[in-house]
Amino acid sequence: MTKTVLIADDEPNILISLEYLMKREGYRVVVAHDGQEACELIEREHPDLVLLDVMMPKKTGFDVCHEIRANETFKALPIVLLTAKGRDTDVAKGLAMGANDYMTKPFSTKELAQKVRDLLGAQA
């Protein structure tokens, strides 16, 4: 069965490139343009993994991550935070909010694809 990856980012160019990358890797892709839409799509689509930008309108990636982890249904949902904010305190905050991993932009698409494979493989 094809795994579904939800990508949430308010930057159209990043959304397009990540969507292309994940589809090329064989995943079904759902996209959200802000944090609120991400929460709604997670509830509706039940993705297998979420790639979540930290700095988004309506709700930040931190807020979305916290909300997802508060819902028993999504406690085990793998979340990778993507951000330009790579300070140690930001990374620590993301992981404390329940993210499984954290990647700082710009990141290697090869490394991201491997991270997704690893997290989804661990879930199987």
Backbone as numpy.savetxt, mean C-alpha at the origin, in Angstrom:
# Nx Ny Nz CAx CAy CAz Cx Cy Cz
-5.55 -18.51 -8.09 -6.39 -17.31 -8.09 -5.52 -16.06 -8.09
-5.88 -15.10 -8.90 -5.10 -13.87 -9.03 -5.23 -13.02 -7.77
-4.09 -12.57 -7.26 -4.07 -11.70 -6.08 -4.38 -10.27 -6.51
-5.04 -9.53 -5.60 -5.39 -8.14 -5.87 -4.53 -7.21 -5.03
-3.97 -6.20 -5.69 -3.16 -5.17 -5.03 -3.89 -3.84 -5.15
-4.11 -3.19 -4.02 -4.68 -1.84 -4.03 -3.53 -0.85 -3.94
-3.52 0.11 -4.85 -2.49 1.16 -4.86 -3.18 2.47 -4.54
-2.72 3.15 -3.50 -3.29 4.44 -3.10 -2.21 5.51 -3.16
-2.39 6.47 -4.06 -1.45 7.57 -4.20 -2.17 8.71 -4.89
-1.89 9.94 -4.48 -2.55 11.09 -5.10 -1.77 11.63 -6.29
-0.62 11.06 -6.58 0.21 11.50 -7.70 -0.06 10.60 -8.91
-0.73 11.14 -9.96 -1.14 10.31 -11.11 0.01 9.54 -11.76
1.18 10.16 -11.91 2.29 9.47 -12.57 2.77 8.26 -11.77
2.75 8.37 -10.47 3.15 7.24 -9.63 2.10 6.14 -9.71
0.82 6.53 -9.67 -0.26 5.55 -9.80 -0.13 4.76 -11.10
0.09 5.46 -12.20 0.19 4.82 -13.51 1.36 3.84 -13.54
2.52 4.27 -13.06 3.69 3.40 -13.12 3.56 2.20 -12.18
2.99 2.42 -10.99 2.81 1.30 -10.06 1.75 0.32 -10.57
0.69 0.86 -11.17 -0.35 0.01 -11.74 0.24 -0.86 -12.85
1.04 -0.25 -13.72 1.69 -0.99 -14.79 2.59 -2.09 -14.23
3.40 -1.74 -13.25 4.33 -2.69 -12.64 3.58 -3.88 -12.03
2.54 -3.60 -11.26 1.80 -4.68 -10.59 1.05 -5.56 -11.59
0.50 -4.95 -12.64 -0.17 -5.75 -13.68 0.83 -6.62 -14.42
2.01 -6.06 -14.68 3.07 -6.83 -15.35 3.50 -8.03 -14.50
3.40 -7.86 -13.19 3.75 -8.94 -12.27 2.62 -9.97 -12.15
1.47 -9.68 -12.79 0.37 -10.64 -12.81 -0.73 -10.41 -11.79
-0.73 -9.25 -11.14 -1.74 -8.96 -10.13 -2.91 -8.19 -10.72
-4.08 -8.37 -10.11 -5.23 -7.52 -10.40 -5.00 -6.24 -9.61
-5.27 -5.09 -10.19 -4.96 -3.81 -9.53 -6.22 -2.96 -9.35
-6.33 -2.38 -8.16 -7.38 -1.42 -7.86 -6.65 -0.15 -7.42
-7.09 1.02 -7.90 -6.40 2.27 -7.54 -7.30 3.22 -6.77
-6.68 3.92 -5.82 -7.35 4.97 -5.04 -6.52 6.23 -5.16
-7.20 7.38 -5.20 -6.52 8.66 -5.40 -6.35 9.47 -4.12
-6.92 8.98 -3.03 -6.76 9.64 -1.72 -7.02 8.61 -0.62
-6.77 9.01 0.60 -6.91 8.10 1.73 -8.33 7.63 1.99
-9.29 8.51 1.80 -10.69 8.14 2.01 -11.12 7.07 1.01
-10.77 7.30 -0.26 -11.11 6.33 -1.31 -10.42 4.99 -1.03
-9.19 5.03 -0.52 -8.47 3.80 -0.19 -9.24 2.99 0.85
-9.71 3.65 1.90 -10.47 2.96 2.95 -11.73 2.32 2.37
-12.44 3.07 1.53 -13.68 2.56 0.93 -13.40 1.36 0.03
-12.33 1.43 -0.77 -12.01 0.33 -1.67 -11.51 -0.90 -0.92
-10.80 -0.70 0.16 -10.35 -1.84 0.97 -11.56 -2.59 1.51
-12.54 -1.84 2.01 -13.77 -2.44 2.53 -14.52 -3.21 1.44
-14.58 -2.63 0.25 -15.38 -3.20 -0.84 -14.65 -4.32 -1.58
-13.35 -4.13 -1.84 -12.60 -5.04 -2.70 -11.83 -6.15 -1.96
-11.57 -5.96 -0.68 -10.77 -6.91 0.11 -9.49 -7.31 -0.62
-8.60 -6.34 -0.88 -7.37 -6.67 -1.61 -6.47 -7.60 -0.78
-5.50 -8.19 -1.47 -4.55 -9.09 -0.81 -3.35 -8.33 -0.26
-3.14 -7.10 -0.76 -2.01 -6.26 -0.32 -2.33 -4.82 -0.67
-1.81 -3.88 0.13 -2.03 -2.45 -0.13 -0.68 -1.75 -0.23
-0.50 -0.98 -1.31 0.63 -0.06 -1.46 0.06 1.32 -1.17
0.57 1.96 -0.13 -0.09 3.13 0.43 0.86 4.32 0.55
0.57 5.39 -0.19 1.35 6.62 -0.06 1.04 7.25 1.29
2.03 7.85 1.92 1.80 8.47 3.23 1.10 9.82 3.10
1.59 10.67 2.20 1.04 12.03 2.08 -0.05 12.08 1.01
-1.32 11.97 1.47 -2.47 12.02 0.56 -3.53 12.94 1.15
-4.39 13.48 0.27 -5.50 14.29 0.78 -6.56 13.43 1.47
-7.41 14.08 2.22 -8.54 13.51 2.96 -8.10 12.65 4.14
-7.28 11.64 3.91 -6.70 10.84 4.99 -5.27 10.50 4.59
-4.35 10.61 5.54 -2.97 10.25 5.23 -2.83 8.73 5.20
-1.73 8.27 4.66 -1.45 6.84 4.69 -1.37 6.31 6.11
-0.85 7.12 7.02 -0.81 6.72 8.44 -2.23 6.50 8.97
-3.15 7.43 8.63 -4.55 7.30 9.08 -5.19 6.04 8.51
-4.97 5.81 7.22 -5.54 4.63 6.56 -5.00 3.36 7.21
-3.71 3.33 7.41 -3.06 2.18 8.03 -3.66 1.90 9.41
-3.80 2.94 10.21 -4.36 2.81 11.56 -5.80 2.29 11.49
-6.58 2.83 10.55 -7.98 2.43 10.39 -8.09 0.96 9.97
-7.23 0.55 9.04 -7.23 -0.83 8.57 -6.92 -1.78 9.73
-5.92 -1.43 10.50 -5.49 -2.30 11.60 -6.52 -2.37 12.73
-7.36 -1.36 12.83 -8.40 -1.34 13.86 -9.57 -2.26 13.49
-9.64 -2.65 12.22 -10.72 -3.52 11.74 -10.25 -4.97 11.76
-10.91 -5.79 12.52 -10.52 -7.19 12.70 -10.39 -7.94 11.37
-11.24 -7.61 10.40 -11.22 -8.26 9.09 -9.89 -8.08 8.37
-9.24 -6.93 8.60 -8.04 -6.59 7.84 -6.75 -6.60 8.67
-6.79 -7.20 9.84 -5.61 -7.22 10.72 -4.38 -7.81 10.04
-4.57 -8.83 9.18 -3.44 -9.51 8.55 -3.13 -8.99 7.14
-3.87 -7.98 6.68 -3.67 -7.44 5.33 -2.28 -6.80 5.22
-1.43 -7.29 4.32 -0.10 -6.68 4.18 -0.20 -5.24 3.65
0.54 -4.34 4.29 0.56 -2.93 3.91 2.01 -2.49 3.73
2.29 -1.89 2.58 3.60 -1.29 2.34 3.39 0.20 2.17
4.00 0.99 3.05 3.90 2.45 2.93 4.96 2.94 1.95
4.56 3.87 1.09 5.45 4.48 0.11 5.49 5.97 0.39
6.69 6.52 0.52 6.75 7.94 0.86 8.06 8.59 0.50
8.00 9.89 0.34 9.21 10.68 0.14 9.85 11.00 1.50
9.08 10.78 2.57 9.57 11.08 3.91 10.30 9.86 4.47
11.62 9.87 4.40 12.38 8.70 4.81 13.07 8.82 6.15
12.72 9.85 6.92 13.36 9.99 8.23 13.02 8.80 9.12
13.94 8.48 10.01 13.75 7.34 10.90 12.45 7.45 11.70
12.09 8.68 12.12 10.86 8.85 12.90 9.62 8.53 12.06
9.66 8.88 10.77 8.53 8.56 9.88 8.41 7.06 9.67
9.54 6.41 9.47 9.55 4.95 9.29 9.01 4.28 10.54
9.49 4.73 11.70 9.04 4.16 12.97 7.54 4.37 13.17
7.05 5.55 12.81 5.61 5.83 12.95 4.80 4.91 12.05
5.24 4.73 10.81 4.53 3.85 9.88 4.48 2.42 10.37
5.59 1.93 10.86 5.64 0.56 11.37 4.81 0.43 12.64
4.82 1.48 13.47 4.01 1.46 14.70 2.52 1.47 14.38
2.14 2.08 13.25 0.74 2.13 12.84 0.28 0.78 12.27
1.24 -0.12 12.05 0.88 -1.46 11.59 1.31 -1.81 10.19
2.10 -0.94 9.54 2.59 -1.27 8.20 3.55 -2.45 8.28
3.54 -3.29 7.27 4.46 -4.42 7.21 5.83 -4.00 6.72
5.85 -2.96 5.87 7.11 -2.49 5.31 6.96 -1.04 4.89
8.10 -0.44 4.54 8.17 0.99 4.26 9.19 1.19 3.17
8.82 1.88 2.10 9.78 2.19 1.03 9.80 3.68 0.78
11.01 4.22 0.67 11.19 5.65 0.45 11.33 5.92 -1.05
10.56 6.93 -1.51 10.63 7.35 -2.91 11.90 8.17 -3.12
12.55 8.09 -4.24 12.30 7.12 -5.30 12.79 5.74 -4.89
12.09 4.71 -5.34 12.48 3.35 -4.98 12.67 2.53 -6.25
13.36 1.43 -6.10 13.59 0.52 -7.21 12.31 -0.28 -7.46
11.82 -0.28 -8.70 10.62 -1.05 -9.02 10.89 -2.55 -8.83
12.12 -2.96 -9.11 12.49 -4.37 -8.93 12.39 -4.75 -7.45
12.89 -3.86 -6.58 12.84 -4.10 -5.14 11.39 -4.12 -4.63
10.58 -3.20 -5.13 9.17 -3.15 -4.73 8.45 -4.43 -5.17
8.66 -4.84 -6.41 8.02 -6.06 -6.92 8.42 -7.26 -6.07
9.68 -7.33 -5.66 10.14 -8.43 -4.82 9.48 -8.39 -3.44
9.36 -7.19 -2.89 8.71 -7.03 -1.58 7.26 -7.52 -1.64
6.56 -7.14 -2.71 5.16 -7.56 -2.89 5.10 -9.08 -3.00
5.97 -9.67 -3.82 6.00 -11.13 -3.96 6.25 -11.80 -2.61
7.21 -11.27 -1.86 7.54 -11.85 -0.55 6.34 -11.78 0.40
5.70 -10.61 0.46 4.56 -10.45 1.38 3.36 -11.30 0.97
3.11 -11.39 -0.33 1.99 -12.21 -0.78 2.31 -13.69 -0.68
3.57 -14.05 -0.84 3.98 -15.44 -0.68 3.84 -15.89 0.76
4.15 -14.98 1.68 4.04 -15.28 3.11 2.58 -15.44 3.52
1.69 -14.83 2.75 0.26 -14.84 3.06 -0.41 -16.14 2.58
0.15 -16.76 1.56 -0.47 -17.94 0.94 -0.60 -19.13 1.88
